[in-house]
mmCIF file of C-alpha atoms in Angstrom:
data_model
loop_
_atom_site.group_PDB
_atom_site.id
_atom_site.type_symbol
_atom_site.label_atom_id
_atom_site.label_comp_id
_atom_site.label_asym_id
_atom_site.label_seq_id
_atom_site.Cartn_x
_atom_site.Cartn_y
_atom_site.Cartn_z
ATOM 1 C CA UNK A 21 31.829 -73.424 -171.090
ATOM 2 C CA UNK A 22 35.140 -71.720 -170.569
ATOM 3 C CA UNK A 23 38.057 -74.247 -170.023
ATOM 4 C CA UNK A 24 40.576 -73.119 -166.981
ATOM 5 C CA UNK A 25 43.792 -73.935 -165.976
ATOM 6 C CA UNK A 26 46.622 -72.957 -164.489
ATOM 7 C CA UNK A 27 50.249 -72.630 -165.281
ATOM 8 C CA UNK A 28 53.778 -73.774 -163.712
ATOM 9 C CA UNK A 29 56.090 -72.483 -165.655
ATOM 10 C CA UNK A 30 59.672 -73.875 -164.174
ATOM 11 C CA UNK A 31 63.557 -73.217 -164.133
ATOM 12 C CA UNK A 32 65.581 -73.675 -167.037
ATOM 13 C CA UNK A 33 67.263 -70.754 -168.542
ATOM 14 C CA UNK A 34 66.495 -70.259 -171.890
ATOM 15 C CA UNK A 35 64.937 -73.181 -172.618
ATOM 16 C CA UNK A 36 61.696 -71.483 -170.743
ATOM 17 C CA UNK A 37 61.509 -70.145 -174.276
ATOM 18 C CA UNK A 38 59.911 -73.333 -175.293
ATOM 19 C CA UNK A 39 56.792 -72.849 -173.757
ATOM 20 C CA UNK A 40 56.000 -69.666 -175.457
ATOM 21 C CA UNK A 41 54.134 -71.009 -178.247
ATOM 22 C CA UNK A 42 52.537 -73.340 -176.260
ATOM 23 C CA UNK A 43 51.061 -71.040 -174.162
ATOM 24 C CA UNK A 44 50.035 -68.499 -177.042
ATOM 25 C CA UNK A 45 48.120 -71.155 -178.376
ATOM 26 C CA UNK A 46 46.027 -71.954 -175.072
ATOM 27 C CA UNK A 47 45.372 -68.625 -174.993
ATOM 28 C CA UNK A 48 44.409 -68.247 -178.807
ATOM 29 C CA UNK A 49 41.961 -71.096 -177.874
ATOM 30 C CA UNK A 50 40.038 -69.358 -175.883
ATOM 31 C CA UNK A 51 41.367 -70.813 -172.395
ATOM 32 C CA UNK A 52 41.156 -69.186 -169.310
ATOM 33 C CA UNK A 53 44.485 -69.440 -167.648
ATOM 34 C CA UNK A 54 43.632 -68.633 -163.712
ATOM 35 C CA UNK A 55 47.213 -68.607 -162.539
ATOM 36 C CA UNK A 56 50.652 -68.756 -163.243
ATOM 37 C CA UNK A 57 53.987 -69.513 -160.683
ATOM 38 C CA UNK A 58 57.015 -69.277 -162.092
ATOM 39 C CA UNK A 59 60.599 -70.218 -161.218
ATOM 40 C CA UNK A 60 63.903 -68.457 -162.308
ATOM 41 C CA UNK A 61 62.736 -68.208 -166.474
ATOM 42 C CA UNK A 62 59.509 -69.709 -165.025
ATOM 43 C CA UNK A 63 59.018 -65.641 -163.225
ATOM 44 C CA UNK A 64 59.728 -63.979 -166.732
ATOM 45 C CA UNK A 65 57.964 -65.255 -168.796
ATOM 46 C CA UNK A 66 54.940 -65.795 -166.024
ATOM 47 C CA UNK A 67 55.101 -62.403 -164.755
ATOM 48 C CA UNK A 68 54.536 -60.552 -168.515
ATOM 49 C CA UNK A 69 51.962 -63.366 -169.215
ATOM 50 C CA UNK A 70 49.974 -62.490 -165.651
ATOM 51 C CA UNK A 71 50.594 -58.372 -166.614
ATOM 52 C CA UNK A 72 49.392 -58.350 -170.197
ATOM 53 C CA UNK A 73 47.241 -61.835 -170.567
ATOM 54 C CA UNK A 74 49.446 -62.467 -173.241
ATOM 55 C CA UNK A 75 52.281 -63.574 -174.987
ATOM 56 C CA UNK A 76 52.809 -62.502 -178.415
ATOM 57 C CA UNK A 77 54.263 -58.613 -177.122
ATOM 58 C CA UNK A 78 57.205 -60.635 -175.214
ATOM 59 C CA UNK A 79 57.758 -62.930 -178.380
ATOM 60 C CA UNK A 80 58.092 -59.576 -180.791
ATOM 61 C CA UNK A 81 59.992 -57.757 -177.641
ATOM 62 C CA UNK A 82 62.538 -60.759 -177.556
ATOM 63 C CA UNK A 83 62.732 -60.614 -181.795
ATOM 64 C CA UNK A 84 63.368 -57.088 -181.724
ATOM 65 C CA UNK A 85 65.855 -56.847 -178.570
ATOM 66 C CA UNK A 86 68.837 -59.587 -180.483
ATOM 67 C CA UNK A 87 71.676 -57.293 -179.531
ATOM 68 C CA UNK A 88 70.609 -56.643 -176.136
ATOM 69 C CA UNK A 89 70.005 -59.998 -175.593
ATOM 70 C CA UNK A 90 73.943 -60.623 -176.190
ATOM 71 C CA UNK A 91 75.190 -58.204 -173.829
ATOM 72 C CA UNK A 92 72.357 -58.617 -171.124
ATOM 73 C CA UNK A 93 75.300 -60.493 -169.063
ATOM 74 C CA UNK A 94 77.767 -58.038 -167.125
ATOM 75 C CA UNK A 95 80.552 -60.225 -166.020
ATOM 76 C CA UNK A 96 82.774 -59.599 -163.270
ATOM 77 C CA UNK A 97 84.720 -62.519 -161.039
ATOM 78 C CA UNK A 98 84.267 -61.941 -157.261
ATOM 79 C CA UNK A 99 83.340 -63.828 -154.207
ATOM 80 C CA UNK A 100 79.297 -63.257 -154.486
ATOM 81 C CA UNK A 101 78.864 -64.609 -158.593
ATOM 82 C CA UNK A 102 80.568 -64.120 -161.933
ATOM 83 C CA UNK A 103 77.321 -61.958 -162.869
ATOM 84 C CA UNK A 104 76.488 -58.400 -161.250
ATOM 85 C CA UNK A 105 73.214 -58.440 -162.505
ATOM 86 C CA UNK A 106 72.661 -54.632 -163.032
ATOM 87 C CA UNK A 107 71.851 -54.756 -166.742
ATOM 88 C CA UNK A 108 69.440 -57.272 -166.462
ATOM 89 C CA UNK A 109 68.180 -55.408 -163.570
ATOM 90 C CA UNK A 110 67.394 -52.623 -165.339
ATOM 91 C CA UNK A 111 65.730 -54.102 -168.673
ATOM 92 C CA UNK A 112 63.381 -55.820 -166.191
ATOM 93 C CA UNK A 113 62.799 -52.606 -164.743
ATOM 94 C CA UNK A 114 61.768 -50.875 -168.519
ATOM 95 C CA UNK A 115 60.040 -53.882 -169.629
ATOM 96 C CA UNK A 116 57.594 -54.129 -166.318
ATOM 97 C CA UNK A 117 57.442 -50.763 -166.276
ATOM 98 C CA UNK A 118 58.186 -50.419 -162.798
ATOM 99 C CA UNK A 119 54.979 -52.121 -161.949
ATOM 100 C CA UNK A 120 54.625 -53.595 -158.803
ATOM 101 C CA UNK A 121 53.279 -57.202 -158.745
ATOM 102 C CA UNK A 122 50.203 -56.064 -157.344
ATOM 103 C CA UNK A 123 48.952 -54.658 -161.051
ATOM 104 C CA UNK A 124 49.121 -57.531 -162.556
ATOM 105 C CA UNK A 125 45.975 -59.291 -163.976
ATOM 106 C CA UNK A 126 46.345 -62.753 -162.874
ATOM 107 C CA UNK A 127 47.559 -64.484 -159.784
ATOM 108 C CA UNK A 128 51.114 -64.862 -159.910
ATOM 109 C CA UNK A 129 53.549 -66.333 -157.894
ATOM 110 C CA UNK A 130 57.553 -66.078 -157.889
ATOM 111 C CA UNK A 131 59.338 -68.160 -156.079
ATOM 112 C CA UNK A 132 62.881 -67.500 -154.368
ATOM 113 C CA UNK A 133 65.403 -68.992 -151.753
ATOM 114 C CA UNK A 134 65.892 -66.474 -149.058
ATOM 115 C CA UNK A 135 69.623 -67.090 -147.693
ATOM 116 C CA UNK A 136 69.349 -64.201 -145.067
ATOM 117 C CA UNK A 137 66.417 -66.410 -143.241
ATOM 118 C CA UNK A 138 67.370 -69.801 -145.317
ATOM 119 C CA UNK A 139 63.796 -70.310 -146.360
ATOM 120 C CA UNK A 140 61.976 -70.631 -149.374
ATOM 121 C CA UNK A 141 59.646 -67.561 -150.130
ATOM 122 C CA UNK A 142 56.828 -66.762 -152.603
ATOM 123 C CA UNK A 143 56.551 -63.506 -153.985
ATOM 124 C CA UNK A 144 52.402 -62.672 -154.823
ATOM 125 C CA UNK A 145 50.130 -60.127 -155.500
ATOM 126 C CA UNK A 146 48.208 -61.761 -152.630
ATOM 127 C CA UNK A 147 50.847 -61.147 -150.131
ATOM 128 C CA UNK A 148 53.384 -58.578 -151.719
ATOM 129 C CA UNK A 149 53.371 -55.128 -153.118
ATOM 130 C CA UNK A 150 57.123 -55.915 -154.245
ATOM 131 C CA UNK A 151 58.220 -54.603 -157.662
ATOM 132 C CA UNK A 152 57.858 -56.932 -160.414
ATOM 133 C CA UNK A 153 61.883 -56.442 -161.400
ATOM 134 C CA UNK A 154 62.748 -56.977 -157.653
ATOM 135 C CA UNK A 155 60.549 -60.688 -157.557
ATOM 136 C CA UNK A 156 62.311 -61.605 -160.959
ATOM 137 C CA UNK A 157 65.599 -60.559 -159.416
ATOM 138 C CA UNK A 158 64.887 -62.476 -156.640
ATOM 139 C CA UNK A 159 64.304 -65.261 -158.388
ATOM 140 C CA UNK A 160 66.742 -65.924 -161.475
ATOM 141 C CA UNK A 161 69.883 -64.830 -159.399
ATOM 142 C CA UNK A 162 71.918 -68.181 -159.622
ATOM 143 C CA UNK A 163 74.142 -69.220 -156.771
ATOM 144 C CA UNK A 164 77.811 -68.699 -157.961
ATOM 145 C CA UNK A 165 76.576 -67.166 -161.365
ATOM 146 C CA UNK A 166 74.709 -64.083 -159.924
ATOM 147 C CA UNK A 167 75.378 -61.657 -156.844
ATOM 148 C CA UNK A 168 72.700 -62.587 -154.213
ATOM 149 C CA UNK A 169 69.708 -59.996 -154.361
ATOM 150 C CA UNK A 170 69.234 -57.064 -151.775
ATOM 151 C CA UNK A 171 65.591 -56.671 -150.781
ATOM 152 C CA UNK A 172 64.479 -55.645 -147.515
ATOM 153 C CA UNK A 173 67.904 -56.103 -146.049
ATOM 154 C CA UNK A 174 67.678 -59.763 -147.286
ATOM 155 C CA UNK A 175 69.433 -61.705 -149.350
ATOM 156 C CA UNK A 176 67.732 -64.258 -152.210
ATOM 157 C CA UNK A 177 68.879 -66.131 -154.603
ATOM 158 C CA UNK A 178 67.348 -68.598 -157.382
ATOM 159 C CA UNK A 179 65.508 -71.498 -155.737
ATOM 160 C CA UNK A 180 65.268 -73.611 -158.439
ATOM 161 C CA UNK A 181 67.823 -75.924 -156.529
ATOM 162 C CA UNK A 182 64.969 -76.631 -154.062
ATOM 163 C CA UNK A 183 62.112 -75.714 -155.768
ATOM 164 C CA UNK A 184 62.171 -76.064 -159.637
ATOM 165 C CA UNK A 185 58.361 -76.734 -160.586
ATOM 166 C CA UNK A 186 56.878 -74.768 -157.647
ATOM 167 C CA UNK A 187 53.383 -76.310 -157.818
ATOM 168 C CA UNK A 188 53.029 -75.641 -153.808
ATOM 169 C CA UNK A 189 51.367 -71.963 -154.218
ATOM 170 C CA UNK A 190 48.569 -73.592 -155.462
ATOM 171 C CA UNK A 191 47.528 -75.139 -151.867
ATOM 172 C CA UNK A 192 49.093 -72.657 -149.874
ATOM 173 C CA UNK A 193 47.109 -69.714 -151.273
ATOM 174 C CA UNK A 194 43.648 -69.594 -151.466
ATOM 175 C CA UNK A 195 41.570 -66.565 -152.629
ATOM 176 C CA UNK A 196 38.657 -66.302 -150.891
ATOM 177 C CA UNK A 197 37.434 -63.938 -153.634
ATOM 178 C CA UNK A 198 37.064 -66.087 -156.084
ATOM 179 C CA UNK A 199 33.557 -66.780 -156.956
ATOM 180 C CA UNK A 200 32.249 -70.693 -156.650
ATOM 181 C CA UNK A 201 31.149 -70.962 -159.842
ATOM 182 C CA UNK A 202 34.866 -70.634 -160.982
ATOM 183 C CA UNK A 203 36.393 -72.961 -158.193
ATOM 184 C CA UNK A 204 37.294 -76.844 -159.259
ATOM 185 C CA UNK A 205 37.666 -79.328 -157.392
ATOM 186 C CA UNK A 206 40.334 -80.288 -159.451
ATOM 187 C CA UNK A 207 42.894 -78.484 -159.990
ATOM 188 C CA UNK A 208 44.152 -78.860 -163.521
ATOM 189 C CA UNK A 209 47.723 -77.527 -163.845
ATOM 190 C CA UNK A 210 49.653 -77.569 -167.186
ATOM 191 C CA UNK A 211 53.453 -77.967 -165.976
ATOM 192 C CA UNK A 212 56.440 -76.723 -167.918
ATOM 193 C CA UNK A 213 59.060 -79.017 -166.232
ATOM 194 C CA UNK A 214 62.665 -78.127 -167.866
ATOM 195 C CA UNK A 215 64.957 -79.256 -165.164
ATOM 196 C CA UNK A 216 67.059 -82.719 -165.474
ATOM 197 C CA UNK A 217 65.357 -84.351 -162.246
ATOM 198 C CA UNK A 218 62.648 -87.243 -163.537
ATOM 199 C CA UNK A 219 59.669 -86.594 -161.486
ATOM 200 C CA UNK A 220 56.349 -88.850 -161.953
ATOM 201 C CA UNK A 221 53.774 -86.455 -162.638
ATOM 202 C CA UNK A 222 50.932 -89.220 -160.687
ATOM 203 C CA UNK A 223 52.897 -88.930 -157.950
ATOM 204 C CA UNK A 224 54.521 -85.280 -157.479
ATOM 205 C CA UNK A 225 55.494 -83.219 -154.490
ATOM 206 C CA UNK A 226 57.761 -81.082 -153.714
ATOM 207 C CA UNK A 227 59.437 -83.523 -151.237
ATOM 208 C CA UNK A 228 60.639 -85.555 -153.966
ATOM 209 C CA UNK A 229 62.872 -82.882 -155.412
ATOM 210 C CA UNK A 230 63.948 -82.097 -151.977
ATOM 211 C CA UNK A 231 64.908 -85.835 -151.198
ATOM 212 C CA UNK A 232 66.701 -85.954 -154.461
ATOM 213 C CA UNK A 233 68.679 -83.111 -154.016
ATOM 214 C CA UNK A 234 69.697 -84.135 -150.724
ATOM 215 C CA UNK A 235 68.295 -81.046 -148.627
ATOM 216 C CA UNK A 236 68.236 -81.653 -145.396
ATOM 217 C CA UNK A 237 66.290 -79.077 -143.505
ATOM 218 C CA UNK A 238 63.546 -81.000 -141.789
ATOM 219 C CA UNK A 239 61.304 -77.987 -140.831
ATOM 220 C CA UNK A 240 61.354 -77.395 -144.684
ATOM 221 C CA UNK A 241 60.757 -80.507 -145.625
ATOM 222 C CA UNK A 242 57.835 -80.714 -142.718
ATOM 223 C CA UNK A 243 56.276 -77.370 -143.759
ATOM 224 C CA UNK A 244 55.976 -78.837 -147.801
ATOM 225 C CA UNK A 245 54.287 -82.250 -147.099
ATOM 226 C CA UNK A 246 51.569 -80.039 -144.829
ATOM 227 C CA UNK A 247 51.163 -77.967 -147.697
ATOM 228 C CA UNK A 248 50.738 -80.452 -150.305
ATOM 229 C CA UNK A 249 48.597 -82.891 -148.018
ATOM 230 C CA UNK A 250 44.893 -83.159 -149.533
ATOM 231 C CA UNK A 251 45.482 -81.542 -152.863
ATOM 232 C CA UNK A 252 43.452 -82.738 -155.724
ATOM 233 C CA UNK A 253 45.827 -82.197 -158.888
ATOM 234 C CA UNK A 254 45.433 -83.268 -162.705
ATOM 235 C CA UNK A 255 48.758 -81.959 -164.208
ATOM 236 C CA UNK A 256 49.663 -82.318 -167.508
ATOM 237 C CA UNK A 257 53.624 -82.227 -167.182
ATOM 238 C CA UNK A 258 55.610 -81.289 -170.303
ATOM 239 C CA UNK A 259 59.352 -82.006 -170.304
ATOM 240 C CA UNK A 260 61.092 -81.976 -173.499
ATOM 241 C CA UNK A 261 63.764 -84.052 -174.146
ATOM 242 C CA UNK A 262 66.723 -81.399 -175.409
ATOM 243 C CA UNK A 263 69.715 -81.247 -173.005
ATOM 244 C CA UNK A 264 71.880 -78.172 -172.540
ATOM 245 C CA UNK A 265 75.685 -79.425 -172.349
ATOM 246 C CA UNK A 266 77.394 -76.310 -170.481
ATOM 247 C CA UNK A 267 76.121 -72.709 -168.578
ATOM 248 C CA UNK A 268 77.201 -70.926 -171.794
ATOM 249 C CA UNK A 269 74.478 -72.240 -173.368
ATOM 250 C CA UNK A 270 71.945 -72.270 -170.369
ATOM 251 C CA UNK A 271 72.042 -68.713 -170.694
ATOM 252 C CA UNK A 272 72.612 -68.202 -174.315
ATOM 253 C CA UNK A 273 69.520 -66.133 -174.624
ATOM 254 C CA UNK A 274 69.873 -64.469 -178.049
ATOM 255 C CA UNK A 275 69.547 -68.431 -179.175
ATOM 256 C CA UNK A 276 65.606 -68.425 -177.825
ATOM 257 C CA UNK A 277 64.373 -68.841 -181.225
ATOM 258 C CA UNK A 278 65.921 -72.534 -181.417
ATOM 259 C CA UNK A 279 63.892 -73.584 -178.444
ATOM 260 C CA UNK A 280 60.851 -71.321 -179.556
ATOM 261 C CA UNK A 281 60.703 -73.301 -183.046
ATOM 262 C CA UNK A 282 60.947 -77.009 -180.569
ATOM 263 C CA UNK A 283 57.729 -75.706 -178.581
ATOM 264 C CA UNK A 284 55.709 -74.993 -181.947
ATOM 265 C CA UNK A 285 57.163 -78.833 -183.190
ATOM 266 C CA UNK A 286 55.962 -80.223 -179.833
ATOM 267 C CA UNK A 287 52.579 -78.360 -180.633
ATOM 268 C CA UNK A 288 52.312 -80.187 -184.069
ATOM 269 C CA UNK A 289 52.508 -83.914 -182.935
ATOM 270 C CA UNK A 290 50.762 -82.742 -179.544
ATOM 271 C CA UNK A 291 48.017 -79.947 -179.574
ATOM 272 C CA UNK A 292 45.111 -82.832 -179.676
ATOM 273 C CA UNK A 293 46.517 -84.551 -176.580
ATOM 274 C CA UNK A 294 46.855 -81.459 -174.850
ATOM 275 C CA UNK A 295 42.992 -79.895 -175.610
ATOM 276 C CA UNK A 296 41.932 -83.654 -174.902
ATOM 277 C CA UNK A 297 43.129 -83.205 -171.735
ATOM 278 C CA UNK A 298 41.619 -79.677 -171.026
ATOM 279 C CA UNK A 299 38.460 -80.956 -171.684
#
């Protein structure tokens, strides 16, 4: 019987790079991963995953890509960020090949902080035919790091302040196509959590991170508890214990390997736990 899961893959700069081996090995394993939503890193690294149904292409594109790793980051100090974004723009654009998120291969979702509208938006190949780059874009430009992102005469930025393990796709969208044999009524998620908020993974919702951030936007806050209300979830959360001490280093990406090597150590004391869980 073929095990199937799905992934939430959340913000955290490079330390998204963790998960990596991780995943590979799920996948190596023979398990069917249904789904992936991703947040800031969370929408890099689940985008190529959801394109290609694997990881090990990204792994030997990021080994092979050192020196553009170290100037991926085009400084320049105005009022928007201290980023402009436009060479990271346009590797996205050569490593998705321009794709728009409706070729990819498994249900993905991106998610992003419109500031145009002041809501927080999903980006699917249910619902979008938006480019791949654009929905990244969209979704790792940091407030006061990166220049807000044009799309559709609206501006979005990284909604990982709001929304930094965005779990919620998986009630809001349903796919009538999928056949019943493959439908659970559990839901079993495998959660990347690299963010510095202590959620309890029995517990989660979305309006936790929103009370503890202090967002107060009550037609927000309304809109996630409808969405969450009823859901049957058995997540296994994974949140490593390394802290980054300064931005430099949140974006140091030419360091991935580092966090790369702590995913394969967590897979050593952990990999029976995990497939335990699966089932």
């Amino acid at each position: 019987m073929v095990k199937r899961i799905k992934l939430v893959i959340g913000a955290g700069g490079v330390r998204g790079f963790f998960s990596l081996p991780i995943i590979s090995r799920l996948l190596d394993a023979g398990v069917e991963i249904e789904a992936v939503s991703g947040s800031s890193i969370g929408s890099i690294i689940g985008s190529y995953l959801a394109l290609n149904k694997e990881l090990e292409s990204f792994v030997s594109l990021a080994n092979s890509s050192k020196q553009e790793l170290k100037r991926l980051f085009d400084y320049k100090l105005s009022k928007q960020g201290l980023i402009k974004g436009d060479r990271i723009y346009k590797t996205l654009k050569r490593v998705y090949n321009n794709y728009s998120i409706r070729k990819v291969r498994l249900d993905l979702y991106i998610n992003s902080y419109n500031i145009t509208k002041r809501r927080l938006v999903y980006f699917s190949n249910l619902n979008s035919n938006i480019l791949i780059a654009n929905a990244i874009m969209a979704s790792i430009s940091i407030p006061g790091l990166f220049r807000p992102f044009l799309y559709n005469r609206n501006y979005y930025v990284d909604a990982s302040f709001i929304d930094p393990l965005p779990i919620s796709p998986f009630r809001i969208f349903v796919r009538k196509s999928v056949p019943k044999h493959k439908k659970q009524k559990t839901q079993k998620i495998v959660v990347f959590d690299f963010s510095n908020v202590e959620l309890n993974a029995k517990s989660y919702s979305l309006i936790n991170i929103i009370e503890l951030v202090n967002l107060e936007r009550s037609s927000l806050i309304s809109e996630m508890k409808l969405n969450l209300e009823g859901n049957n979830f058995n997540i296994y959360k994974i949140k490593p214990l390394f802290r980054v001490r300064s931005v430099h280093e949140f974006l140091k990406f030419d360091d991935w390997k580092k966090y790369y090597r702590y995913g394969s150590k967590f897979l050593e004391h952990n990999e029976n736990k995990l497939f335990d869980w699966i089932g």
